[in-house]
Coordinates of C-alpha atoms and ligand atoms in Angstrom, one line a residue:
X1 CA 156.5 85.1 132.9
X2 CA 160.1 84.9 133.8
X3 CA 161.5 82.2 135.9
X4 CA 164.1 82.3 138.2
X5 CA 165.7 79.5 140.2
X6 CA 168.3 80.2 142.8
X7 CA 170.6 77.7 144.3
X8 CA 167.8 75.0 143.9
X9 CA 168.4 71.8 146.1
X10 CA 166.0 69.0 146.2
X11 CA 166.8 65.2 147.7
X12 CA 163.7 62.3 147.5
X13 CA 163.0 60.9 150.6
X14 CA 165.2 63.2 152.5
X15 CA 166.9 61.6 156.2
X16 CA 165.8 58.0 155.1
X17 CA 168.0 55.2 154.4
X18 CA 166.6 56.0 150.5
X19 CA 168.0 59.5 150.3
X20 CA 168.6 60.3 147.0
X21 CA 170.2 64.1 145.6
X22 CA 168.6 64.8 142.4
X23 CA 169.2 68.3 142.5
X24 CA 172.6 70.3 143.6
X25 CA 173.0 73.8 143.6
X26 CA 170.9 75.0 140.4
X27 CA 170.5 78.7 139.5
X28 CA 168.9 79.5 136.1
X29 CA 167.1 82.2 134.8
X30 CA 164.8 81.7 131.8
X31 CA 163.5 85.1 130.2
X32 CA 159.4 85.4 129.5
X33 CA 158.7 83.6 125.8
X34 CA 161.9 81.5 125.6
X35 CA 162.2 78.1 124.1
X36 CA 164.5 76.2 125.7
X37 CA 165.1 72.4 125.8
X38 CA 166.7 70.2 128.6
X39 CA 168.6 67.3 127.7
X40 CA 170.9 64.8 129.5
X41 CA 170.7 61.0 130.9
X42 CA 168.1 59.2 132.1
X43 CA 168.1 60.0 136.3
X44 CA 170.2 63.5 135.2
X45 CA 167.8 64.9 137.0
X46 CA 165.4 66.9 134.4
X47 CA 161.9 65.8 135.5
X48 CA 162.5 66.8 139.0
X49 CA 163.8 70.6 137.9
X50 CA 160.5 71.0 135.6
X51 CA 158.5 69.7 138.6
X52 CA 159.9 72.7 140.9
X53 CA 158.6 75.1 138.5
X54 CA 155.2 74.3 138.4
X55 CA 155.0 73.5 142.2
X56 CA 154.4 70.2 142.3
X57 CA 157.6 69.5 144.0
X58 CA 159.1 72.2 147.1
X59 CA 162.9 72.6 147.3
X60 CA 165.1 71.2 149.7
X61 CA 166.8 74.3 149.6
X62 CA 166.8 77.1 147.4
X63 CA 164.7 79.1 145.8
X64 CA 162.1 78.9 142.6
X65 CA 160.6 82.1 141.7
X66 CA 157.7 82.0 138.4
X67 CA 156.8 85.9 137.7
X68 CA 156.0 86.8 141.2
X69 CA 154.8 83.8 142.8
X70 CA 158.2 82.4 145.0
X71 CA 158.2 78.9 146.4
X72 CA 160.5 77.9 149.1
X73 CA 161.1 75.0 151.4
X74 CA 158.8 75.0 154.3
X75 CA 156.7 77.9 153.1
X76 CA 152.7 77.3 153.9
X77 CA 151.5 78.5 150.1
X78 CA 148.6 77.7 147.8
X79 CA 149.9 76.6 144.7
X80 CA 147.0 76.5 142.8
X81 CA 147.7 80.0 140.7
X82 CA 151.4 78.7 140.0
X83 CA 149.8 75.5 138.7
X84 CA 147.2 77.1 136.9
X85 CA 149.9 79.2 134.8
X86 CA 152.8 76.7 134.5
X87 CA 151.5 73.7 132.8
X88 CA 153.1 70.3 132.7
X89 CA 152.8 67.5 130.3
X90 CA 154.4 64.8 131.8
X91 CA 155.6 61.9 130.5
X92 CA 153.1 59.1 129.0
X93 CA 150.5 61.8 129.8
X94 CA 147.7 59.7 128.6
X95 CA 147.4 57.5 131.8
X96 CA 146.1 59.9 133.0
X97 CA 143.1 60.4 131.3
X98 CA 140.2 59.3 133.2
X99 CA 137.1 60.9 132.8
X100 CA 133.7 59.5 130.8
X101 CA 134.4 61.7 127.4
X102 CA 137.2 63.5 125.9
X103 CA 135.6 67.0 126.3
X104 CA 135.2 66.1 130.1
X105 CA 138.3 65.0 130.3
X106 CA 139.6 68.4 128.7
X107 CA 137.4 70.8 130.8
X108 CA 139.4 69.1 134.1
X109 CA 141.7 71.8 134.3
X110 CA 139.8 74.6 133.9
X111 CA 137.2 73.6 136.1
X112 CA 139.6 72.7 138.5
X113 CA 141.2 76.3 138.1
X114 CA 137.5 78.0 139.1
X115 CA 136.2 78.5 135.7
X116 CA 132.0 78.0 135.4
X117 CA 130.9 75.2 133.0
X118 CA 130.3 77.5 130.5
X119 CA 133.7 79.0 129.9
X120 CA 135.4 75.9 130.7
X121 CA 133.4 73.6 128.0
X122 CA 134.5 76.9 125.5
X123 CA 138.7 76.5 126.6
X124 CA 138.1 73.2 126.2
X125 CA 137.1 73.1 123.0
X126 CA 139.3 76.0 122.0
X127 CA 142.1 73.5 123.5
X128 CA 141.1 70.6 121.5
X129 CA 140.7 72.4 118.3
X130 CA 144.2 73.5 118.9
X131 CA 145.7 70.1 119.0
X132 CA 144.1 69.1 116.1
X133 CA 141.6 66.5 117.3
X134 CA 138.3 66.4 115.2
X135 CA 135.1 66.7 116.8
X136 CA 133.6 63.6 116.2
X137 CA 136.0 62.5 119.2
X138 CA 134.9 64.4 121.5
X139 CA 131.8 62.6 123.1
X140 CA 133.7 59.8 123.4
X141 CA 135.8 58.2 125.7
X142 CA 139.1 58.8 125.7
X143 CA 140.0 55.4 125.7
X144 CA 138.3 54.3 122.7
X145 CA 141.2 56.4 120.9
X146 CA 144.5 55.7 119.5
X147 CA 147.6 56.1 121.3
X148 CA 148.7 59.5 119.7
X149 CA 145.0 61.1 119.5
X150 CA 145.0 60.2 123.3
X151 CA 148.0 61.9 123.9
X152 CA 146.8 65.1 121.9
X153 CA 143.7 65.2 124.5
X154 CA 145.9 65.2 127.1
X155 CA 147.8 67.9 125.9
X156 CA 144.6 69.8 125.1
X157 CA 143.9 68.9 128.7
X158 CA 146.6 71.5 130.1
X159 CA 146.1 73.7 127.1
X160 CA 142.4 74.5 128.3
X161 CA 143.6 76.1 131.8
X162 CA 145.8 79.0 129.3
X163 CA 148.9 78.1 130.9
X164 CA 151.6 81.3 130.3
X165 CA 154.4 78.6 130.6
X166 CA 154.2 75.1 129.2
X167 CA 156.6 72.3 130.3
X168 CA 156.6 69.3 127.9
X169 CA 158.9 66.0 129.3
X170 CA 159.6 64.1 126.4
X171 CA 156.6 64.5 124.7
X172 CA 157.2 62.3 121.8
X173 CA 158.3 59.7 123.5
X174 CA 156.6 55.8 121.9
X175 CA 155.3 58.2 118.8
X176 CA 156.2 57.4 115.4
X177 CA 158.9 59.8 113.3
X178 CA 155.3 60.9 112.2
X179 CA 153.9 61.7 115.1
X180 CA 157.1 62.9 116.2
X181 CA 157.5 65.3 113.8
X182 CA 153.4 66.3 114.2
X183 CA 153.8 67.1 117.9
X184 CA 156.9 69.3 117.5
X185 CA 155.3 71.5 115.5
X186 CA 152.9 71.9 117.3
X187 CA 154.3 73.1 120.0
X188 CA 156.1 75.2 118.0
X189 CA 153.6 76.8 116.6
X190 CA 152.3 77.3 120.0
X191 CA 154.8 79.3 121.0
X192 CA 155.2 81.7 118.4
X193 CA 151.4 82.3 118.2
X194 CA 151.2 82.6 121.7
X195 CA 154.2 84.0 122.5
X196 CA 154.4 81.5 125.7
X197 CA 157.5 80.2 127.2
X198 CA 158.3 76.6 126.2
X199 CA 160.3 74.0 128.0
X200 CA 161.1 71.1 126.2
X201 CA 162.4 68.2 127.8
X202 CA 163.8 65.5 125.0
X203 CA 166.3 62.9 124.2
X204 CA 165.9 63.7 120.8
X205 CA 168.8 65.9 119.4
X206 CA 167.6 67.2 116.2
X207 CA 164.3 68.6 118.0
X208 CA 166.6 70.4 119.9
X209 CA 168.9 71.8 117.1
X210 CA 165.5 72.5 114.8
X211 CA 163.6 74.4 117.6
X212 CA 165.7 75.3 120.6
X213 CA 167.3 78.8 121.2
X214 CA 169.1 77.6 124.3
X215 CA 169.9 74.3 125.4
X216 CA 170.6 73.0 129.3
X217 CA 172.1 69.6 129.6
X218 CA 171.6 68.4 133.1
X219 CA 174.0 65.5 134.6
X220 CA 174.7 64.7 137.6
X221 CA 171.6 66.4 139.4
X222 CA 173.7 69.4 138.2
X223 CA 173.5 71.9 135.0
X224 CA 176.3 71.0 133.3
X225 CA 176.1 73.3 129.9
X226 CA 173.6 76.5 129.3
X227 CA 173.9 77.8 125.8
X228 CA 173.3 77.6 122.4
X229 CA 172.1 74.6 120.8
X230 CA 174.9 75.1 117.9
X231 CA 178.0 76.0 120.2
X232 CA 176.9 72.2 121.9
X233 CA 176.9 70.4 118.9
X234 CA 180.5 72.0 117.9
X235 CA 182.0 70.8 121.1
X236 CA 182.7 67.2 120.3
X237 CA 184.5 66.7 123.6
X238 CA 181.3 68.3 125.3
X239 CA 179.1 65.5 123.7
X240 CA 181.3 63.0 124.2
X241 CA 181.5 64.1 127.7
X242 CA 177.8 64.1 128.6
X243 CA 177.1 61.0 126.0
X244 CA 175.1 62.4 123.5
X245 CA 174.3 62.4 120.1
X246 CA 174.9 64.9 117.0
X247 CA 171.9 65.5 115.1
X248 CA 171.8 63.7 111.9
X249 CA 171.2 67.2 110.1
X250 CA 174.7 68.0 111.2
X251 CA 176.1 65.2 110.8
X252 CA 175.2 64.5 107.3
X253 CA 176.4 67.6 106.8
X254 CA 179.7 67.1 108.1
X255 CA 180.2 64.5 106.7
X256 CA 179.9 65.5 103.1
X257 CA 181.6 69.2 104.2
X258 CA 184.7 67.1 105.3
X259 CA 184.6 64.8 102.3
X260 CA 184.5 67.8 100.2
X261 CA 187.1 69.9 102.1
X262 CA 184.3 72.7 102.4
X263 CA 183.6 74.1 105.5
X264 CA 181.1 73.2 108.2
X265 CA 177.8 74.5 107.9
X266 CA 176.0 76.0 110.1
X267 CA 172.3 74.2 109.4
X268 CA 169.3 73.4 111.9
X269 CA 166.6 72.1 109.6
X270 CA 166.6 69.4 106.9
X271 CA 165.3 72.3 104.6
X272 CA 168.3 73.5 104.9
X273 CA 170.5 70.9 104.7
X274 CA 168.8 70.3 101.2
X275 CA 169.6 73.8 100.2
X276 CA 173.1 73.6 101.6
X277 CA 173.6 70.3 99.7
X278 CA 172.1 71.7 96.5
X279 CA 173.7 75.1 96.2
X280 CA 177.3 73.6 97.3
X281 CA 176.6 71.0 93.8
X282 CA 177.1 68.2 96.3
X283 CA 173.6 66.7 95.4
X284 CA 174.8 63.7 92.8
Ligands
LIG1 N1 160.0 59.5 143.3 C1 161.3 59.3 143.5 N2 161.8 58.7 144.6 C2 163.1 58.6 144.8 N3 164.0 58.9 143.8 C3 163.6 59.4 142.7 C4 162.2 59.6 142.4 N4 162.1 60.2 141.2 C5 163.3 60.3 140.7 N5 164.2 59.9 141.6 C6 165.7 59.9 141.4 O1 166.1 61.2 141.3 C7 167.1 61.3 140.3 C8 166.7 62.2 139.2 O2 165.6 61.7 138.5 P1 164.7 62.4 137.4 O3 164.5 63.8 137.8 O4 163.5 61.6 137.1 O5 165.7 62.4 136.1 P2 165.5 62.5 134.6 O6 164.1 63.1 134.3 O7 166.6 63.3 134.0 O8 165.5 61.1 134.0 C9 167.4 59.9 139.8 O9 168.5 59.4 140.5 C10 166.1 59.2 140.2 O10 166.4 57.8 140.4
LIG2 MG1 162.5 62.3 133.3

């Protein structure tokens, strides 16, 4: 499902004393299947852009097209089939658990989407088996769990309605390197089983390098770069500019490369970085 977005504006609490821009002029146009992550400050302005796509915010102007469903200011539309097939994992998603058991909990979604008990108990439990959370959980509530296993329900929670796009804002955020690392691959996985486009929205900088085929930073309310994770990270005035971090991948990497006088390699996982390390003799 491709998405298009054309000259998107969006201000909160437009013609108040409160008016606030959080969106100026963005056009993007993200191809069926990619994996893209968005990255920039806090108040850049990402969780209002992933919001357009799945129609839970309407521009201010502009225009946000998903496959062939187009949402624009002012336009009376149901926007239960875009929700339906761009799912959002917000934030924290846990609070909003809230039924009696887990597996209730889960079959929200597709319920809410018009499925019948049956098939929705079945996604479900497809869903939870997906995120890896055993079924003696799933009679109970969803309170009685831990932090991360609630998390994973919710995540199983907009897995259940089949979404063709899935939008994760900073999913690991409060998890341990752990977890962290757990929920990545996940989502990952995911996506190349699935073949589903993943947005990933993250402050974490060697997600993005290990994962990421294109990289957006937002600033400003404003896309400020749209490319490749590497050609980011090479940019040192770039990051400087837009205040963020080189992985640590890279940088050990760097590091050692300068030290050594070798060349800078081009290297995205820690795997790699091993191998790069060990076939360059710099392991003592
Ligand atoms: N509900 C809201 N009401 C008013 N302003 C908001 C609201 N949500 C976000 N904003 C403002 O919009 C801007 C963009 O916020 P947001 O999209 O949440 O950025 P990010 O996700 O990159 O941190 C910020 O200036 C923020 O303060
Ligand atoms: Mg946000």
């Amino acid at each position: 499902m491709p998405i298009l977005i054309q000259e998107l504006n969006y201000t909160y609490q437009l013609n108040s004393p409160f008016e606030r821009v959080a969106l100026r002029d963005v056009n993007l146009e993200i191809p069926s299947g990619a994996l893209v992550a968005f990255v920039g400050h806090t108040g850049s302005g990402k969780s209002t852009l992933v919001q357009h796509i799945n129609g839970l915010l309407k521009p201010t102007a502009g225009k946000v097209q998903v496959d062939d469903i187009i949402v624009e200011p002012k336009k009376k539309q149901d926007l239960k089939p875009l929700r339906r097939r761009v799912g959002l994992v917000f934030q924290y998603p846990e609070y909003q658990l809230f039924e009696e058991t887990v597996l209730k909990d889960v079959m929200f979604g597709p319920m809410n989407f018009g499925h019948d008990a049956a098939t929705a108990e079945q996604l479900a439990k497809e869903a939870l088996r997906t995120v890896g959370l055993d079924e003696v959980f799933w009679s109970r509530s969803p309170f009685d769990l831990s932090g991360g296993q609630m998390r994973r329900v919710a995540i199983a929670g907009v897995l259940a309605s089949q979404p063709d796009v899935l939008i994760v804002d900073e999913p690991t955020a409060g998890l341990d390197p752990q977890g962290r690392k757990h929920m990545l691959s996940l989502f990952a996985r995911l996506h190349a089983e699935t073949g589903m486009t993943l947005l990933l929205i993250t402050h974490d900088m060697d997600q993005v390098l290990e994962y990421a085929e294109r990289v957006i930073v937002m600033e400003n309310a404003q896309v400020a770069f749209d490319g490749l994770p590497l050609d980011l990270f090479k940019e040192e005035t770039l990051l400087e500019q837009f205040h963020l971090d080189l992985p640590h991948v890279l940088s050990l990497a760097w590091q050692v490369a300068d030290r050594r006088g070798l060349q800078r390699p081009d290297i995205r996982t820690e795997t790699e970085l091993i191998e790069w390390l060990m076939t360059k003799g710099v392991s003592e």
